[in-house]
Amino acid sequence: MRVVHDVFKNRYLFVKDEKFITLVPLSLKQFYDNQLKLKRNSKAEESENRNLIASLEMRERLDSAKKKIRELVKSGEKN
């Protein structure tokens, strides 16, 4: 693949899968908006992970409680 850098327009040009591709730098606004979007996605992912961990912990507690109840029922049947 051959890449050409246009120094005057500050862009890169190349062909990929028989299509011409032009890469240009982001404007400051685009860069800022992109950073905000990444931060929002990161916070949403973090919140989702916390919720998943909480639900797994709750499931473990429920399983433990069920096990204790079964043990109590078994011990009650023996007596």
Tab-separated table of N, CA, C and O in Angstrom:
chain	number	residue	atom	x	y	z
A	1	MET	N	0.860	-1.170	0.000
A	1	MET	CA	0.000	0.000	0.000
A	1	MET	C	0.909	1.237	0.000
A	1	MET	O	1.870	1.328	0.747
A	2	ARG	N	0.554	2.188	-0.806
A	2	ARG	CA	1.319	3.422	-0.910
A	2	ARG	C	0.522	4.563	-0.291
A	2	ARG	O	-0.643	4.774	-0.612
A	3	VAL	N	1.158	5.286	0.627
A	3	VAL	CA	0.513	6.406	1.311
A	3	VAL	C	1.199	7.694	0.885
A	3	VAL	O	2.419	7.771	0.835
A	4	VAL	N	0.366	8.692	0.584
A	4	VAL	CA	0.904	9.986	0.172
A	4	VAL	C	0.497	11.023	1.209
A	4	VAL	O	-0.672	11.100	1.595
A	5	HIS	N	1.472	11.815	1.639
A	5	HIS	CA	1.190	12.891	2.586
A	5	HIS	C	1.166	14.208	1.831
A	5	HIS	O	2.146	14.601	1.202
A	6	ASP	N	0.018	14.876	1.886
A	6	ASP	CA	-0.114	16.192	1.267
A	6	ASP	C	0.284	17.215	2.328
A	6	ASP	O	-0.473	17.490	3.266
A	7	VAL	N	1.467	17.772	2.185
A	7	VAL	CA	2.029	18.673	3.190
A	7	VAL	C	1.220	19.963	3.296
A	7	VAL	O	0.989	20.472	4.396
A	8	PHE	N	0.757	20.454	2.200
A	8	PHE	CA	0.056	21.741	2.203
A	8	PHE	C	-1.333	21.655	2.842
A	8	PHE	O	-1.773	22.580	3.515
A	9	LYS	N	-2.022	20.565	2.612
A	9	LYS	CA	-3.367	20.407	3.182
A	9	LYS	C	-3.361	19.547	4.445
A	9	LYS	O	-4.411	19.331	5.049
A	10	ASN	N	-2.195	19.059	4.836
A	10	ASN	CA	-2.016	18.234	6.027
A	10	ASN	C	-3.001	17.065	6.046
A	10	ASN	O	-3.830	16.912	6.950
A	11	ARG	N	-2.909	16.219	5.037
A	11	ARG	CA	-3.761	15.046	4.961
A	11	ARG	C	-2.980	13.891	4.349
A	11	ARG	O	-1.953	14.098	3.692
A	12	TYR	N	-3.467	12.682	4.602
A	12	TYR	CA	-2.864	11.472	4.055
A	12	TYR	C	-3.844	10.839	3.090
A	12	TYR	O	-5.047	10.758	3.377
A	13	LEU	N	-3.323	10.369	1.967
A	13	LEU	CA	-4.157	9.750	0.939
A	13	LEU	C	-3.628	8.348	0.643
A	13	LEU	O	-2.417	8.141	0.532
A	14	PHE	N	-4.556	7.381	0.519
A	14	PHE	CA	-4.166	6.032	0.120
A	14	PHE	C	-5.379	5.298	-0.430
A	14	PHE	O	-6.510	5.764	-0.348
A	15	VAL	N	-5.122	4.125	-1.027
A	15	VAL	CA	-6.188	3.308	-1.596
A	15	VAL	C	-6.288	2.030	-0.773
A	15	VAL	O	-5.291	1.364	-0.507
A	16	LYS	N	-7.512	1.696	-0.370
A	16	LYS	CA	-7.772	0.465	0.381
A	16	LYS	C	-9.000	-0.192	-0.215
A	16	LYS	O	-10.048	0.436	-0.347
A	17	ASP	N	-8.883	-1.446	-0.597
A	17	ASP	CA	-9.993	-2.187	-1.219
A	17	ASP	C	-10.593	-1.402	-2.395
A	17	ASP	O	-11.808	-1.276	-2.519
A	18	GLU	N	-9.718	-0.870	-3.216
A	18	GLU	CA	-10.091	-0.112	-4.414
A	18	GLU	C	-10.908	1.142	-4.108
A	18	GLU	O	-11.664	1.634	-4.936
A	19	LYS	N	-10.771	1.671	-2.887
A	19	LYS	CA	-11.442	2.917	-2.510
A	19	LYS	C	-10.379	3.908	-2.069
A	19	LYS	O	-9.440	3.549	-1.358
A	20	PHE	N	-10.556	5.156	-2.474
A	20	PHE	CA	-9.645	6.199	-2.037
A	20	PHE	C	-10.018	6.649	-0.627
A	20	PHE	O	-11.167	6.972	-0.356
A	21	ILE	N	-9.028	6.656	0.243
A	21	ILE	CA	-9.233	7.059	1.629
A	21	ILE	C	-8.404	8.314	1.881
A	21	ILE	O	-7.243	8.383	1.503
A	22	THR	N	-9.019	9.305	2.544
A	22	THR	CA	-8.323	10.526	2.915
A	22	THR	C	-8.434	10.702	4.417
A	22	THR	O	-9.529	10.705	4.979
A	23	LEU	N	-7.293	10.820	5.082
A	23	LEU	CA	-7.270	11.058	6.523
A	23	LEU	C	-6.877	12.505	6.780
A	23	LEU	O	-5.879	12.985	6.240
A	24	VAL	N	-7.693	13.177	7.563
A	24	VAL	CA	-7.408	14.571	7.919
A	24	VAL	C	-7.426	14.692	9.435
A	24	VAL	O	-8.085	13.905	10.120
A	25	PRO	N	-6.710	15.647	10.004
A	25	PRO	CA	-6.719	15.801	11.465
A	25	PRO	C	-8.072	16.297	11.965
A	25	PRO	O	-8.828	16.947	11.244
A	26	LEU	N	-8.367	15.976	13.219
A	26	LEU	CA	-9.596	16.463	13.838
A	26	LEU	C	-9.448	17.935	14.184
A	26	LEU	O	-8.366	18.406	14.521
A	27	SER	N	-10.576	18.638	14.124
A	27	SER	CA	-10.573	20.013	14.616
A	27	SER	C	-10.548	19.953	16.146
A	27	SER	O	-10.800	18.899	16.742
A	28	LEU	N	-10.272	21.064	16.792
A	28	LEU	CA	-10.264	21.083	18.251
A	28	LEU	C	-11.629	20.717	18.816
A	28	LEU	O	-11.739	19.997	19.810
A	29	LYS	N	-12.697	21.181	18.174
A	29	LYS	CA	-14.055	20.860	18.621
A	29	LYS	C	-14.320	19.363	18.491
A	29	LYS	O	-14.861	18.749	19.405
A	30	GLN	N	-13.936	18.781	17.353
A	30	GLN	CA	-14.123	17.344	17.162
A	30	GLN	C	-13.331	16.554	18.203
A	30	GLN	O	-13.817	15.575	18.754
A	31	PHE	N	-12.117	16.982	18.465
A	31	PHE	CA	-11.277	16.319	19.455
A	31	PHE	C	-11.932	16.387	20.835
A	31	PHE	O	-12.039	15.385	21.541
A	32	TYR	N	-12.392	17.560	21.217
A	32	TYR	CA	-13.035	17.771	22.517
A	32	TYR	C	-14.297	16.916	22.645
A	32	TYR	O	-14.508	16.240	23.658
A	33	ASP	N	-15.145	16.942	21.604
A	33	ASP	CA	-16.380	16.151	21.618
A	33	ASP	C	-16.066	14.663	21.739
A	33	ASP	O	-16.747	13.927	22.460
A	34	ASN	N	-15.027	14.225	21.053
A	34	ASN	CA	-14.624	12.824	21.101
A	34	ASN	C	-14.167	12.445	22.516
A	34	ASN	O	-14.500	11.376	23.026
A	35	GLN	N	-13.407	13.324	23.166
A	35	GLN	CA	-12.943	13.062	24.525
A	35	GLN	C	-14.118	12.976	25.495
A	35	GLN	O	-14.148	12.118	26.371
A	36	LEU	N	-15.108	13.865	25.338
A	36	LEU	CA	-16.301	13.820	26.184
A	36	LEU	C	-17.059	12.506	25.993
A	36	LEU	O	-17.507	11.883	26.964
A	37	LYS	N	-17.184	12.083	24.748
A	37	LYS	CA	-17.882	10.840	24.443
A	37	LYS	C	-17.159	9.650	25.073
A	37	LYS	O	-17.791	8.777	25.682
A	38	LEU	N	-15.846	9.622	24.973
A	38	LEU	CA	-15.066	8.541	25.575
A	38	LEU	C	-15.240	8.521	27.088
A	38	LEU	O	-15.383	7.460	27.702
A	39	LYS	N	-15.245	9.693	27.700
A	39	LYS	CA	-15.398	9.788	29.150
A	39	LYS	C	-16.783	9.295	29.571
A	39	LYS	O	-16.926	8.553	30.539
A	40	ARG	N	-17.828	9.697	28.817
A	40	ARG	CA	-19.194	9.261	29.123
A	40	ARG	C	-19.316	7.741	29.004
A	40	ARG	O	-19.899	7.084	29.865
A	41	ASN	N	-18.753	7.192	27.933
A	41	ASN	CA	-18.810	5.748	27.726
A	41	ASN	C	-18.072	5.017	28.836
A	41	ASN	O	-18.507	3.964	29.299
A	42	SER	N	-16.951	5.567	29.260
A	42	SER	CA	-16.167	4.960	30.328
A	42	SER	C	-16.963	4.944	31.634
A	42	SER	O	-16.991	3.941	32.339
A	43	LYS	N	-17.628	6.060	31.953
A	43	LYS	CA	-18.429	6.131	33.173
A	43	LYS	C	-19.611	5.168	33.104
A	43	LYS	O	-19.935	4.518	34.092
A	44	ALA	N	-20.252	5.072	31.938
A	44	ALA	CA	-21.386	4.158	31.776
A	44	ALA	C	-20.921	2.710	31.941
A	44	ALA	O	-21.586	1.907	32.595
A	45	GLU	N	-19.772	2.388	31.375
A	45	GLU	CA	-19.217	1.046	31.496
A	45	GLU	C	-18.873	0.724	32.948
A	45	GLU	O	-19.137	-0.370	33.434
A	46	GLU	N	-18.309	1.707	33.635
A	46	GLU	CA	-17.952	1.534	35.044
A	46	GLU	C	-19.198	1.280	35.882
A	46	GLU	O	-19.220	0.384	36.736
A	47	SER	N	-20.251	2.021	35.624
A	47	SER	CA	-21.508	1.850	36.346
A	47	SER	C	-22.103	0.470	36.053
A	47	SER	O	-22.588	-0.212	36.953
A	48	GLU	N	-22.046	0.069	34.793
A	48	GLU	CA	-22.560	-1.247	34.405
A	48	GLU	C	-21.783	-2.359	35.110
A	48	GLU	O	-22.369	-3.325	35.597
A	49	ASN	N	-20.463	-2.202	35.204
A	49	ASN	CA	-19.631	-3.196	35.895
A	49	ASN	C	-19.990	-3.269	37.379
A	49	ASN	O	-20.051	-4.356	37.950
A	50	ARG	N	-20.207	-2.105	38.005
A	50	ARG	CA	-20.590	-2.089	39.417
A	50	ARG	C	-21.921	-2.816	39.623
A	50	ARG	O	-22.085	-3.579	40.572
A	51	ASN	N	-22.875	-2.572	38.716
A	51	ASN	CA	-24.173	-3.246	38.819
A	51	ASN	C	-24.032	-4.750	38.655
A	51	ASN	O	-24.689	-5.524	39.358
A	52	LEU	N	-23.183	-5.167	37.742
A	52	LEU	CA	-22.961	-6.593	37.519
A	52	LEU	C	-22.343	-7.236	38.752
A	52	LEU	O	-22.775	-8.307	39.189
A	53	ILE	N	-21.360	-6.584	39.339
A	53	ILE	CA	-20.712	-7.105	40.541
A	53	ILE	C	-21.725	-7.206	41.679
A	53	ILE	O	-21.770	-8.214	42.400
A	54	ALA	N	-22.557	-6.179	41.842
A	54	ALA	CA	-23.567	-6.193	42.899
A	54	ALA	C	-24.549	-7.344	42.700
A	54	ALA	O	-24.911	-8.034	43.662
A	55	SER	N	-24.968	-7.583	41.468
A	55	SER	CA	-25.920	-8.674	41.221
A	55	SER	C	-25.264	-10.032	41.459
A	55	SER	O	-25.900	-10.953	41.980
A	56	LEU	N	-23.978	-10.163	41.107
A	56	LEU	CA	-23.268	-11.422	41.376
A	56	LEU	C	-23.118	-11.659	42.876
A	56	LEU	O	-23.285	-12.789	43.352
A	57	GLU	N	-22.816	-10.599	43.620
A	57	GLU	CA	-22.710	-10.729	45.075
A	57	GLU	C	-24.057	-11.123	45.678
A	57	GLU	O	-24.112	-11.960	46.582
A	58	MET	N	-25.134	-10.541	45.171
A	58	MET	CA	-26.469	-10.871	45.667
A	58	MET	C	-26.782	-12.333	45.370
A	58	MET	O	-27.312	-13.052	46.230
A	59	ARG	N	-26.428	-12.804	44.205
A	59	ARG	CA	-26.681	-14.202	43.837
A	59	ARG	C	-25.904	-15.139	44.762
A	59	ARG	O	-26.429	-16.157	45.204
A	60	GLU	N	-24.642	-14.772	45.053
A	60	GLU	CA	-23.836	-15.594	45.960
A	60	GLU	C	-24.476	-15.658	47.342
A	60	GLU	O	-24.526	-16.724	47.963
A	61	ARG	N	-24.984	-14.518	47.842
A	61	ARG	CA	-25.638	-14.500	49.150
A	61	ARG	C	-26.899	-15.362	49.149
A	61	ARG	O	-27.168	-16.094	50.102
A	62	LEU	N	-27.673	-15.278	48.062
A	62	LEU	CA	-28.885	-16.091	47.961
A	62	LEU	C	-28.546	-17.576	47.920
A	62	LEU	O	-29.195	-18.395	48.581
A	63	ASP	N	-27.537	-17.940	47.133
A	63	ASP	CA	-27.113	-19.340	47.062
A	63	ASP	C	-26.649	-19.840	48.424
A	63	ASP	O	-26.959	-20.963	48.826
A	64	SER	N	-25.912	-19.000	49.128
A	64	SER	CA	-25.437	-19.370	50.465
A	64	SER	C	-26.616	-19.558	51.428
A	64	SER	O	-26.652	-20.515	52.206
A	65	ALA	N	-27.590	-18.657	51.354
A	65	ALA	CA	-28.771	-18.763	52.212
A	65	ALA	C	-29.560	-20.030	51.880
A	65	ALA	O	-30.022	-20.742	52.791
A	66	LYS	N	-29.715	-20.358	50.606
A	66	LYS	CA	-30.427	-21.578	50.205
A	66	LYS	C	-29.708	-22.812	50.744
A	66	LYS	O	-30.348	-23.751	51.226
A	67	LYS	N	-28.387	-22.801	50.664
A	67	LYS	CA	-27.594	-23.934	51.147
A	67	LYS	C	-27.804	-24.113	52.650
A	67	LYS	O	-27.999	-25.232	53.134
A	68	LYS	N	-27.786	-23.012	53.405
A	68	LYS	CA	-27.993	-23.088	54.853
A	68	LYS	C	-29.390	-23.617	55.181
A	68	LYS	O	-29.567	-24.418	56.086
A	69	ILE	N	-30.386	-23.170	54.430
A	69	ILE	CA	-31.757	-23.637	54.656
A	69	ILE	C	-31.848	-25.133	54.392
A	69	ILE	O	-32.455	-25.878	55.171
A	70	ARG	N	-31.226	-25.606	53.291
A	70	ARG	CA	-31.235	-27.036	52.991
A	70	ARG	C	-30.577	-27.833	54.115
A	70	ARG	O	-31.068	-28.885	54.511
A	71	GLU	N	-29.457	-27.308	54.630
A	71	GLU	CA	-28.767	-27.982	55.723
A	71	GLU	C	-29.643	-28.037	56.972
A	71	GLU	O	-29.699	-29.063	57.658
A	72	LEU	N	-30.347	-26.937	57.262
A	72	LEU	CA	-31.241	-26.912	58.415
A	72	LEU	C	-32.396	-27.903	58.245
A	72	LEU	O	-32.789	-28.593	59.186
A	73	VAL	N	-32.926	-27.960	57.039
A	73	VAL	CA	-34.031	-28.888	56.758
A	73	VAL	C	-33.545	-30.327	56.914
A	73	VAL	O	-34.206	-31.157	57.527
A	74	LYS	N	-32.369	-30.629	56.380
A	74	LYS	CA	-31.811	-31.978	56.501
A	74	LYS	C	-31.560	-32.342	57.956
A	74	LYS	O	-31.854	-33.453	58.389
A	75	SER	N	-30.997	-31.417	58.726
A	75	SER	CA	-30.714	-31.692	60.129
A	75	SER	C	-32.023	-31.847	60.912
A	75	SER	O	-32.103	-32.625	61.858
A	76	GLY	N	-33.065	-31.150	60.531
A	76	GLY	CA	-34.375	-31.255	61.178
A	76	GLY	C	-35.022	-32.591	60.872
A	76	GLY	O	-35.726	-33.169	61.685
A	77	GLU	N	-34.796	-33.119	59.668
A	77	GLU	CA	-35.364	-34.403	59.274
A	77	GLU	C	-34.691	-35.537	60.034
A	77	GLU	O	-35.305	-36.569	60.318
A	78	LYS	N	-33.405	-35.385	60.352
A	78	LYS	CA	-32.672	-36.434	61.067
A	78	LYS	C	-33.123	-36.527	62.516
A	78	LYS	O	-33.069	-37.576	63.126
A	79	ASN	N	-33.552	-35.395	63.080
A	79	ASN	CA	-33.945	-35.388	64.505
A	79	ASN	C	-35.328	-35.838	64.660
A	79	ASN	O	-36.214	-36.221	64.600
